[in-house]
PDB file of C-alpha atoms in Angstrom:
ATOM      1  CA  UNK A   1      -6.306   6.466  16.287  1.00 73.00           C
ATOM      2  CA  UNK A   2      -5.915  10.109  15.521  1.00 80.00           C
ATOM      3  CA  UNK A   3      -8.159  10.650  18.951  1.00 89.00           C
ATOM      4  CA  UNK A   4      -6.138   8.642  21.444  1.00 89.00           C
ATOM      5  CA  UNK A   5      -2.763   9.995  19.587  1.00 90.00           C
ATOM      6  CA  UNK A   6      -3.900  13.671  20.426  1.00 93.00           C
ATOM      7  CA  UNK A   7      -4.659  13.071  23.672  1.00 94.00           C
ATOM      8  CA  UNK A   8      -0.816  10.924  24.442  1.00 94.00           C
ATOM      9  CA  UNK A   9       0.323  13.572  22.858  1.00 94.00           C
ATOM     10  CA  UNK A  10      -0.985  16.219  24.835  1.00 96.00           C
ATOM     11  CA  UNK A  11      -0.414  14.364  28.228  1.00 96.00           C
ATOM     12  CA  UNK A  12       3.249  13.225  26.789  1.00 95.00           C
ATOM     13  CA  UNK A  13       3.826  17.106  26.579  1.00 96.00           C
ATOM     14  CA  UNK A  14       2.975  18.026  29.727  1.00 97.00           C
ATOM     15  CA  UNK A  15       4.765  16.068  31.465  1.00 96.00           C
ATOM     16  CA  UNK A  16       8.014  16.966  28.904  1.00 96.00           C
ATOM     17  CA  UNK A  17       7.090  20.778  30.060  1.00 96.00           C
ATOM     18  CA  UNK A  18       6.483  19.742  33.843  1.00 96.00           C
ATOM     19  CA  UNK A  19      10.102  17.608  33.759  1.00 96.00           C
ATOM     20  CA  UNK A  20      11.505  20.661  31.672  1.00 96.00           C
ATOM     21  CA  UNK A  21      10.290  23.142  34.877  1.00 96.00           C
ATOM     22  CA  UNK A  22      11.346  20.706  37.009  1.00 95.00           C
ATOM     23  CA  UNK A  23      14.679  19.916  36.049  1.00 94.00           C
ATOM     24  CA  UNK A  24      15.776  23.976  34.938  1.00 94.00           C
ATOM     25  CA  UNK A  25      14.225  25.665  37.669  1.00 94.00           C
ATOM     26  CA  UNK A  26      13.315  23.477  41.180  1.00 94.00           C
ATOM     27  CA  UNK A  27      16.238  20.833  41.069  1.00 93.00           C
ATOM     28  CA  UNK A  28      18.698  22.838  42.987  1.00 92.00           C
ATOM     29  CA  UNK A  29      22.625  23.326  41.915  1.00 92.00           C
ATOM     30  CA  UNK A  30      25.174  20.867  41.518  1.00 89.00           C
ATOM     31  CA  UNK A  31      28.024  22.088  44.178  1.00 88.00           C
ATOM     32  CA  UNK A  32      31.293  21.139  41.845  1.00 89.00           C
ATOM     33  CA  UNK A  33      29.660  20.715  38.488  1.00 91.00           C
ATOM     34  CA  UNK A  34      27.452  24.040  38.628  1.00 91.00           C
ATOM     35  CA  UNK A  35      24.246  24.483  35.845  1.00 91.00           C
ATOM     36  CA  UNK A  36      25.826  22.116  33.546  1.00 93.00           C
ATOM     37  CA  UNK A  37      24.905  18.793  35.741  1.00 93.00           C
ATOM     38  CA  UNK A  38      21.228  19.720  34.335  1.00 94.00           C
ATOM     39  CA  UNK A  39      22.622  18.109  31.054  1.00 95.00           C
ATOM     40  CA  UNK A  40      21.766  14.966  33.768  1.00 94.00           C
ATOM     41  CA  UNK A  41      18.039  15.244  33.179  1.00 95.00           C
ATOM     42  CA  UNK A  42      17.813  14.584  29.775  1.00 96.00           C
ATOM     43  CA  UNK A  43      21.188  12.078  29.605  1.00 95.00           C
ATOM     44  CA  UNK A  44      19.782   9.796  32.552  1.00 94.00           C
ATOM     45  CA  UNK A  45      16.185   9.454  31.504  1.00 96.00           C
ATOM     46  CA  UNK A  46      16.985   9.269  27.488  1.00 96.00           C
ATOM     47  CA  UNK A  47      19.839   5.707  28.279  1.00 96.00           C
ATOM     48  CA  UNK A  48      17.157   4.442  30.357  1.00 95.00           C
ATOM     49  CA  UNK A  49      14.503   4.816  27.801  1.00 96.00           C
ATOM     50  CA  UNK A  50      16.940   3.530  25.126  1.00 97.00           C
ATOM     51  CA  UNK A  51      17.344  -0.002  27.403  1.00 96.00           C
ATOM     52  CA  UNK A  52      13.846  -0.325  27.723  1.00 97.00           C
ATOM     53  CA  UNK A  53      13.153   0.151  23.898  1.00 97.00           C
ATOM     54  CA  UNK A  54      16.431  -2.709  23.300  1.00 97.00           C
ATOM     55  CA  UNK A  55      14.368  -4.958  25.874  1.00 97.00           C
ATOM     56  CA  UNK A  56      11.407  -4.813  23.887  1.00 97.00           C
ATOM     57  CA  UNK A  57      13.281  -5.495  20.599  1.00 97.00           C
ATOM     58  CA  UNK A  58      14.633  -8.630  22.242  1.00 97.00           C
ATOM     59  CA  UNK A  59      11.478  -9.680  23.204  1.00 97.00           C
ATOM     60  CA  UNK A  60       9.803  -9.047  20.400  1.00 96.00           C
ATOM     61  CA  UNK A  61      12.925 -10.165  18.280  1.00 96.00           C
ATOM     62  CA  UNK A  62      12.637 -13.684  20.210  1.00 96.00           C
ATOM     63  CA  UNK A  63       8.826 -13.760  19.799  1.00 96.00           C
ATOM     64  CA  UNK A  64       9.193 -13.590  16.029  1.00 95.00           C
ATOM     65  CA  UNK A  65      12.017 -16.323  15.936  1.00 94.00           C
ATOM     66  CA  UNK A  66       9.282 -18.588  17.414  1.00 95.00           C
ATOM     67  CA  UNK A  67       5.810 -17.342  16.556  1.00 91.00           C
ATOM     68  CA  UNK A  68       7.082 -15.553  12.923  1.00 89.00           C
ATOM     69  CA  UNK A  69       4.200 -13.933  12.756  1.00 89.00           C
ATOM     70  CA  UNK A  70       4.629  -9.974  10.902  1.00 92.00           C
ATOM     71  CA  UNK A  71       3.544  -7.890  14.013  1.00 94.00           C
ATOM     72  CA  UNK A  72       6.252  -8.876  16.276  1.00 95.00           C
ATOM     73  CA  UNK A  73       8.869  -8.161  13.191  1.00 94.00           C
ATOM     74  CA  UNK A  74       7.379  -4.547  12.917  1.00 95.00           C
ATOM     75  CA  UNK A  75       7.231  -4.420  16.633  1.00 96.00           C
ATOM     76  CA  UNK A  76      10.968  -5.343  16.799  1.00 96.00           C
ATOM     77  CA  UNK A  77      11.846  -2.751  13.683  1.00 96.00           C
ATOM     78  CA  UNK A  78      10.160  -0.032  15.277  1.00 97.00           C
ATOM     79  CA  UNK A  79      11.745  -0.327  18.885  1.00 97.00           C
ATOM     80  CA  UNK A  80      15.238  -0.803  17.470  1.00 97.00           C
ATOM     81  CA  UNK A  81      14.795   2.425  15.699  1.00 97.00           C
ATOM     82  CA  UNK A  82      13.154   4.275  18.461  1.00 97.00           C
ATOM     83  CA  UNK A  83      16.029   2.852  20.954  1.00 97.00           C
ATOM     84  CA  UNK A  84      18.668   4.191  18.408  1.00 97.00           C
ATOM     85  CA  UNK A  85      17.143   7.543  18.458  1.00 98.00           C
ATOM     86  CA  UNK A  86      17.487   7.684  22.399  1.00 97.00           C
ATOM     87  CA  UNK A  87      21.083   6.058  21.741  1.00 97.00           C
ATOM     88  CA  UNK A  88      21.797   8.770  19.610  1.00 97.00           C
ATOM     89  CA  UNK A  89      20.869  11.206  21.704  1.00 97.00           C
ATOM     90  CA  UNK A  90      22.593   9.885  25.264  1.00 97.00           C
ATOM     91  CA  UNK A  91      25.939   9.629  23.007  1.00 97.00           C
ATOM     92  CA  UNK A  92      25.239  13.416  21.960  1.00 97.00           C
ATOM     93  CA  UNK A  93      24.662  14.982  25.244  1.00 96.00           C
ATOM     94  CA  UNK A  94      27.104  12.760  27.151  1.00 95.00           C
ATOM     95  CA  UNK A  95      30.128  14.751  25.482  1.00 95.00           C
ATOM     96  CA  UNK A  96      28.720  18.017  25.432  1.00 96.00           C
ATOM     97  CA  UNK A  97      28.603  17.270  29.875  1.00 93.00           C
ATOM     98  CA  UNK A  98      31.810  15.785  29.326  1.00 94.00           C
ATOM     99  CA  UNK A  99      33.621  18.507  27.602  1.00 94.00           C
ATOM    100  CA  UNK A 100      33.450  21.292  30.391  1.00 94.00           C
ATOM    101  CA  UNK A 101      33.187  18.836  33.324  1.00 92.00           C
ATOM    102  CA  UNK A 102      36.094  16.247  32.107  1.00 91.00           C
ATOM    103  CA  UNK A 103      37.983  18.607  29.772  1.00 93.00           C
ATOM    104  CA  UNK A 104      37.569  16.356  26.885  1.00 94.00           C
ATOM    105  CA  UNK A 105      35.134  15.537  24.709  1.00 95.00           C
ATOM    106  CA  UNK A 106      35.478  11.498  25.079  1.00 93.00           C
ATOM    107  CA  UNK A 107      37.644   8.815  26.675  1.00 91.00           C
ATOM    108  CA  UNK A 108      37.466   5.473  25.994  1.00 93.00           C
ATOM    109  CA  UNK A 109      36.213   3.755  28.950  1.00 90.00           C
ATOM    110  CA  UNK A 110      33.928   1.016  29.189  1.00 90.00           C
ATOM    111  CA  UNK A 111      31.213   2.723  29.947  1.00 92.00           C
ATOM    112  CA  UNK A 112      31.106   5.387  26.938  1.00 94.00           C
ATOM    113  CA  UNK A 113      32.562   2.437  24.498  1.00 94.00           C
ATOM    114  CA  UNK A 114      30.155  -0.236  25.540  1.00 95.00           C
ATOM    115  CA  UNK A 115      27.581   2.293  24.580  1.00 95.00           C
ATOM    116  CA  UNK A 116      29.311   3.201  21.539  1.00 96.00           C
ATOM    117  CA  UNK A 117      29.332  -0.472  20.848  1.00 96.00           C
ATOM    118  CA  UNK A 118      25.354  -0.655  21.552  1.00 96.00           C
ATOM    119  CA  UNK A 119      24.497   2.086  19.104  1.00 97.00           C
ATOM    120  CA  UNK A 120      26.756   0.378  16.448  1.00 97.00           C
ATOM    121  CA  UNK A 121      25.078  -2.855  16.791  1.00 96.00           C
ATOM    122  CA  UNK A 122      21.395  -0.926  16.405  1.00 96.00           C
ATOM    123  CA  UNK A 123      22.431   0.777  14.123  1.00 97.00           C
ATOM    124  CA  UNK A 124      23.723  -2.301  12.040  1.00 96.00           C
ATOM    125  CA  UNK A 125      20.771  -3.750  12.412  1.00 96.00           C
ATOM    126  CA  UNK A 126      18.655  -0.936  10.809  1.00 96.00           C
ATOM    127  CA  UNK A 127      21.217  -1.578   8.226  1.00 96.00           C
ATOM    128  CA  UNK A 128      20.341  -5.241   8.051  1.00 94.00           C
ATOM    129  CA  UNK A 129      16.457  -4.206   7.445  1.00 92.00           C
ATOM    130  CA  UNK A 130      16.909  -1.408   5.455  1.00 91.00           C
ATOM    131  CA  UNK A 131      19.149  -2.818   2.661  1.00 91.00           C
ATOM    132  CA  UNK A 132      19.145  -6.600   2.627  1.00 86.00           C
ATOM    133  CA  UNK A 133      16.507  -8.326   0.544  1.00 81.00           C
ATOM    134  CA  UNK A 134      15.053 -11.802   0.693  1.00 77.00           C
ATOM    135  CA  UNK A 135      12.569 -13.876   2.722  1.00 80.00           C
ATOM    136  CA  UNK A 136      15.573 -14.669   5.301  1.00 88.00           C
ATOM    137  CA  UNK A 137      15.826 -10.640   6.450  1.00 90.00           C
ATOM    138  CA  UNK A 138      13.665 -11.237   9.435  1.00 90.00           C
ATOM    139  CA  UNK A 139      15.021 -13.887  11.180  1.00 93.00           C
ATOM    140  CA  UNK A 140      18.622 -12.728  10.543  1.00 93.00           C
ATOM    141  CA  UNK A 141      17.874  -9.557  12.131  1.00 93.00           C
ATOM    142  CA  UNK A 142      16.273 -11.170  15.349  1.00 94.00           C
ATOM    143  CA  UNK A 143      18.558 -13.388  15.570  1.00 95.00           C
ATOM    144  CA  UNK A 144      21.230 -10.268  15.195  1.00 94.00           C
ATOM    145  CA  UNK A 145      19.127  -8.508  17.697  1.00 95.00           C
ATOM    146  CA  UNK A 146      18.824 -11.393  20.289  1.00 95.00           C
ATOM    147  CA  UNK A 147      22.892 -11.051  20.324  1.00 94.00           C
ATOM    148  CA  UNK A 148      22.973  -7.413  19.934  1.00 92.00           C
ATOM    149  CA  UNK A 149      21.167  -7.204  23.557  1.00 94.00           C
ATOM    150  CA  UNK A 150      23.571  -9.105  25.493  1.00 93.00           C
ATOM    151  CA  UNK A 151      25.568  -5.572  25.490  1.00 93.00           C
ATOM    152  CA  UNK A 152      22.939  -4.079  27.328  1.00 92.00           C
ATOM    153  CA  UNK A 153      23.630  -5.608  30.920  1.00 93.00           C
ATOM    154  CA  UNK A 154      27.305  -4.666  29.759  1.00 94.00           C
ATOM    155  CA  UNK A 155      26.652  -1.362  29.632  1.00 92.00           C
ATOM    156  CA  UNK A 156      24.559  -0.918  32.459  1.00 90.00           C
ATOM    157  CA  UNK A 157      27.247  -3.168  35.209  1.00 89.00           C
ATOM    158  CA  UNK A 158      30.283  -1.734  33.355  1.00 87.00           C
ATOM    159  CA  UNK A 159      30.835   1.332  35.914  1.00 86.00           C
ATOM    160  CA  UNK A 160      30.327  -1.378  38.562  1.00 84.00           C
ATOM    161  CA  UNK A 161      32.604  -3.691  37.411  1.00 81.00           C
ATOM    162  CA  UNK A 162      35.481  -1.535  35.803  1.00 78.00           C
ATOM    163  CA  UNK A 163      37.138   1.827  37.148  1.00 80.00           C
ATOM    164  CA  UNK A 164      35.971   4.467  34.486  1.00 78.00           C
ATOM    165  CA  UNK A 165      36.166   8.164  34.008  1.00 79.00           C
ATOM    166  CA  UNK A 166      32.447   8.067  33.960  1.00 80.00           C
ATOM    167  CA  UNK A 167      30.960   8.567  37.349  1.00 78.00           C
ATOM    168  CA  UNK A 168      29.439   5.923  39.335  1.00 78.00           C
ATOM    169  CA  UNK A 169      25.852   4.870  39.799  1.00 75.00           C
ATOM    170  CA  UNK A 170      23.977   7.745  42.171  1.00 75.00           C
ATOM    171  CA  UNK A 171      20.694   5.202  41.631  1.00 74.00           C
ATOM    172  CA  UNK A 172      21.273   1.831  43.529  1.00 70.00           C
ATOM    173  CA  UNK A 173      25.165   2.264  43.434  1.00 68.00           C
ATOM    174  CA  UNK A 174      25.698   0.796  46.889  1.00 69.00           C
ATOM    175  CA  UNK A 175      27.195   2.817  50.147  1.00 71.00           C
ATOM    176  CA  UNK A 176      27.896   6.652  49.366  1.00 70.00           C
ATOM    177  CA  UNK A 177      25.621   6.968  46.618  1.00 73.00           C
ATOM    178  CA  UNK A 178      22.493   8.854  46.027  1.00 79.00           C
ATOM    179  CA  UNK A 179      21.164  12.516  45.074  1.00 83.00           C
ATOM    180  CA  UNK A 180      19.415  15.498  46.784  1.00 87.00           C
ATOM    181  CA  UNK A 181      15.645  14.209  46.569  1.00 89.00           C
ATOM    182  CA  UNK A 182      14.804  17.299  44.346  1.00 92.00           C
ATOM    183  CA  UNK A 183      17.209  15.984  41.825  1.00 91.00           C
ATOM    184  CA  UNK A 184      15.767  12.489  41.996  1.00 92.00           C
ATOM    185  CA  UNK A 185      12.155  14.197  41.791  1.00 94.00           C
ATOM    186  CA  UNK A 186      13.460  15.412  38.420  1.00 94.00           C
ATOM    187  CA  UNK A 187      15.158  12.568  37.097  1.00 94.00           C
ATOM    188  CA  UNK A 188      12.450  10.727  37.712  1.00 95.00           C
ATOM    189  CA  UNK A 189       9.669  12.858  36.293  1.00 96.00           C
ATOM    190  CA  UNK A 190      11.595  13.126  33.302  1.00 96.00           C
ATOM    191  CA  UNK A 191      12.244   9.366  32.459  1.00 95.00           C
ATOM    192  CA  UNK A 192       8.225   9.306  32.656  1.00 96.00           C
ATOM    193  CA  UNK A 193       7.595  11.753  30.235  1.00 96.00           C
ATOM    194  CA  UNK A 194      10.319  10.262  27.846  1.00 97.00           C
ATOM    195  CA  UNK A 195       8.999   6.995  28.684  1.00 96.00           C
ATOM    196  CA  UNK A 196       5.409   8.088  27.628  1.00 96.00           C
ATOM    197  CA  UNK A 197       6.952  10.122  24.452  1.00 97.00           C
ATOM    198  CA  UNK A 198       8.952   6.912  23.237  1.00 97.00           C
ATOM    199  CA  UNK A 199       6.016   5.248  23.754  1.00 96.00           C
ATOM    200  CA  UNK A 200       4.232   7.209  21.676  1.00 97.00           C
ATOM    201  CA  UNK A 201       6.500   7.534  18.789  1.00 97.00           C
ATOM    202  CA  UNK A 202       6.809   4.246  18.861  1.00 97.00           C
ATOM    203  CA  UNK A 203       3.440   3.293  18.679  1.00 96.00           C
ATOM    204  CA  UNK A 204       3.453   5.525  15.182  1.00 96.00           C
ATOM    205  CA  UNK A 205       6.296   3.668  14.055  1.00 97.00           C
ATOM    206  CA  UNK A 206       4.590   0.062  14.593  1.00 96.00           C
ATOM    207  CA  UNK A 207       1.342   1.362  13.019  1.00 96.00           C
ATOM    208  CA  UNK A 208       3.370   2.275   9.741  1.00 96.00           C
ATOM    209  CA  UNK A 209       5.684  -0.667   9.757  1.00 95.00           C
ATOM    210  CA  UNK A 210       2.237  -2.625   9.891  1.00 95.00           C
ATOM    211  CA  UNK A 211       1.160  -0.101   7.008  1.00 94.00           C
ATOM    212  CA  UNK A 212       3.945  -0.921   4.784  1.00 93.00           C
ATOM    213  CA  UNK A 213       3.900  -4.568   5.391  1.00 91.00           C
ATOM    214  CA  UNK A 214      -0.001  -4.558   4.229  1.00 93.00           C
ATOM    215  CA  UNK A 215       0.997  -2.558   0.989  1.00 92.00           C
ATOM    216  CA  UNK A 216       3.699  -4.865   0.169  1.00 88.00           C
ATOM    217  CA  UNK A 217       1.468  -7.830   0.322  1.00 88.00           C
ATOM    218  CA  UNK A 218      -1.036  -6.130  -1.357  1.00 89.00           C
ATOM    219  CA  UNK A 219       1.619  -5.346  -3.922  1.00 84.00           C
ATOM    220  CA  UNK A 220       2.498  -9.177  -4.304  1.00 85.00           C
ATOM    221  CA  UNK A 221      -1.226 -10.048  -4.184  1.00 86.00           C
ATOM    222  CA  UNK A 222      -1.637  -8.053  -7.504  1.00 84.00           C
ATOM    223  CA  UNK A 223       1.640  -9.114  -9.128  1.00 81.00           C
ATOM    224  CA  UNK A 224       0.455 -12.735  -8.636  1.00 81.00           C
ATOM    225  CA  UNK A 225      -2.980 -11.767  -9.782  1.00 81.00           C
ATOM    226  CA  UNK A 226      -1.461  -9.896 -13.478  1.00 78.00           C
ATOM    227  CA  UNK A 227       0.656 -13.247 -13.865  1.00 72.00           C
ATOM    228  CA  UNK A 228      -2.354 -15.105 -13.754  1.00 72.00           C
ATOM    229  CA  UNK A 229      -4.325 -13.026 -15.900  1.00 68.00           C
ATOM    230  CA  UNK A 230      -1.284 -12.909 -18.737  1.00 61.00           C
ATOM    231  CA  UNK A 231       0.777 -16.178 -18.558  1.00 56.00           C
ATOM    232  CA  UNK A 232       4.692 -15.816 -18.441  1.00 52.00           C
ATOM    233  CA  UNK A 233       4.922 -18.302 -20.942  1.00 52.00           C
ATOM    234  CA  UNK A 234       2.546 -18.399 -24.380  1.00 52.00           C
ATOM    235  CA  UNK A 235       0.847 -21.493 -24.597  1.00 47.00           C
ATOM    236  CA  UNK A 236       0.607 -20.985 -28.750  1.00 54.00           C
ATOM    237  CA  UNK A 237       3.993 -19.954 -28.877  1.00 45.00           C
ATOM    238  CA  UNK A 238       4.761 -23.373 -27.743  1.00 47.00           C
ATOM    239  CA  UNK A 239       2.704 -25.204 -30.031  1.00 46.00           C
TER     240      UNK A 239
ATOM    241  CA  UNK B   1      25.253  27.372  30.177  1.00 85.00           C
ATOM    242  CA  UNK B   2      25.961  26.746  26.444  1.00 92.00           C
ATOM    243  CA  UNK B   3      26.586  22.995  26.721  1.00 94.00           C
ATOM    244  CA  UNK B   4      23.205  22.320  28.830  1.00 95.00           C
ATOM    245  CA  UNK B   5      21.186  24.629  26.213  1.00 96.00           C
ATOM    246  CA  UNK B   6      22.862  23.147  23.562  1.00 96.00           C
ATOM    247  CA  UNK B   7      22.598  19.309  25.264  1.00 96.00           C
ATOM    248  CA  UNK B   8      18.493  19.924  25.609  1.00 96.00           C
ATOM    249  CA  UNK B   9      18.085  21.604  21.752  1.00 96.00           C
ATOM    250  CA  UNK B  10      20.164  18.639  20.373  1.00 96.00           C
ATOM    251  CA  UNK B  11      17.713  16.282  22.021  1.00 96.00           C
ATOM    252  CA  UNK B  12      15.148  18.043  20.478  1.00 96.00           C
ATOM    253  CA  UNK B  13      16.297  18.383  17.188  1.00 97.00           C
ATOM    254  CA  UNK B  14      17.299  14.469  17.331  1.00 97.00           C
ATOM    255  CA  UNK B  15      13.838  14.047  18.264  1.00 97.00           C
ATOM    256  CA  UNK B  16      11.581  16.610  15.929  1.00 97.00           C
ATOM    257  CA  UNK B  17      14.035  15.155  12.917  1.00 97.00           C
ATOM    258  CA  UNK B  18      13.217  11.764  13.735  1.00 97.00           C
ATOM    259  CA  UNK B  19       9.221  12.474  13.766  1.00 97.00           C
ATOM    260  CA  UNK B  20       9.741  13.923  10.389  1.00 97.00           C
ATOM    261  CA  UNK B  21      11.005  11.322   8.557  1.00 97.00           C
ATOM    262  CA  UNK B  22       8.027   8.971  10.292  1.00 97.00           C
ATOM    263  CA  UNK B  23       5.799  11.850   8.905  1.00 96.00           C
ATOM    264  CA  UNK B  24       7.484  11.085   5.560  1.00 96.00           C
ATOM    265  CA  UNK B  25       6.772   7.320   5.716  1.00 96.00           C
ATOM    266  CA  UNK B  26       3.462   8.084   5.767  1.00 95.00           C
ATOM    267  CA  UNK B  27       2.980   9.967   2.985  1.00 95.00           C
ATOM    268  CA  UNK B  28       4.160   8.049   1.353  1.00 95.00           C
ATOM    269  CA  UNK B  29       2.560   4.811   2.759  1.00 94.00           C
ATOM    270  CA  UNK B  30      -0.510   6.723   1.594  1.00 94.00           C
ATOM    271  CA  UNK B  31       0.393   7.342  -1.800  1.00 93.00           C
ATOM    272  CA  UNK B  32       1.178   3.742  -2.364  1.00 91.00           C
ATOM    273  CA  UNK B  33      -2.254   3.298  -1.428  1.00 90.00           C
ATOM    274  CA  UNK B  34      -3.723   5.273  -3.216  1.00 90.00           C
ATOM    275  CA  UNK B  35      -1.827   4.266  -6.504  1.00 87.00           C
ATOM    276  CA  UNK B  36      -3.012   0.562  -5.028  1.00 85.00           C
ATOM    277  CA  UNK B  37      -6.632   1.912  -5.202  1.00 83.00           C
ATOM    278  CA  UNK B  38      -6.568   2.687  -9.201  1.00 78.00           C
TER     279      UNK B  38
END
């Protein structure tokens, strides 16, 4: 593993560094917005990723919910957490764009809430793994999950559907959008090598959900093997 | 230019922080192995 991890790894960074070049140095100037559109880069490619990384919790979510099987429950763990961390990080850098483009820091249109909303339901959900106990954690956090996703399509129509202060979709937007093919050189080349880095990292994070799940069973497999070996209950006592 | 430097080293940050705690995880997977091999 440690092989085909160094050499992801190694491609996933050049591409970060090409992207990087790309979007600091060859995508030209936004006219109104100046330098700080390059924010844009990073923002665009990092929502995108986080969708992708909610799709693959739902699918995964729904496979356990019918197969219930444990790698599709550590496959749905470790994209929810991955697809926060991309959440996080689009709800970061959206108000530090926002602040000297806008004026303020946040508004509450339906495109920032709906992805507020998104991140809270994640993030609930981590909640739901990391501190609820019981055989039932599982499927109440698939079935959480399955729901949770329905807010994805919101947030990805809602600046089609409602007037916000966030701008409209450049990217298959409809008549009078679009952007300078250098800048859509960069965006793209950017959601690749964030695509191949979540990838990545989430790759890790299945291999040591599937870790942990294989110690805890092996944890239960000795418990039960100790209660065999000394009974709970002593037979002479009884007599 | 301080919000797009600061927009790309919060990414980063986000994103180095987040490795380290799966780093974490498995040292600690590996301990409980280890303590599982005794």
């Amino acid at each position: 593993m440690r092989t085909k991890l160094t050499i992801f790894g190694l491609i996933a960074f050049a591409l970060l560094s090409y992207g990087l070049y790309q979007a600091m140095i060859v995508a030209p100037t936004e006219a109104t917005m100046g330098n700080v559109q390059r924010i844009f880069y990073y923002h665009v490619p990092s929502a995108w990723t986080a969708f992708l990384m909610f799709f693959a919790n739902f699918l995964a979510s729904a496979w356990y919910l019918i197969k219930r099987g444990p790698r599709a429950d550590a496959f749905a763990l470790a994209s929810a957490e991955v697809g926060v961390v991309f959440c996080t990080v689009v709800l970061i850098t959206g108000p530090l764009w926002a602040r000297p483009v806008w004026g303020i820091w946040w508004t509450w249109d339906a495109r920032l809430t709906t992805t507020l909303i998104l991140w809270l339901i994640y993030v609930s959900y981590l909640i739901l793994r990391r501190y609820s106990s019981g055989g039932q954690t599982p499927v109440l956090a698939a079935t959480l999950a399955i729901f949770g996703f329905i807010d994805v399509p919101i947030v990805y129509l809602s600046i089609r559907y409602f007037r916000t202060q966030h701008p409209q979709p450049v990217i298959a937007g409809g008549q009078g959008s679009g952007i300078d093919p250098l800048m859509l050189k960069a965006l793209l080349i950017n959601w690749l090598a964030f695509l191949v880095f979540g990838a990545i990292v989430l790759w890790v994070r299945y291999k040591l959900e599937r870790a942990r799940q294989q110690v805890e069973e092996a944890h239960a497999l000795r418990e039960e093997q100790q209660y065999e070996e000394k009974p709970l209950i002593n037979a002479r006592a009884i007599r | 230019m301080k919000f797009l430097y600061a927009a790309y080293a919060v990414t980063w940050i986000i994103h180095l922080v987040y490795l380290g705690i799966i780093a974490r995880g498995y040292s600690r997977v590996r301990e409980d192995i280890r303590e599982l091999e005794k």
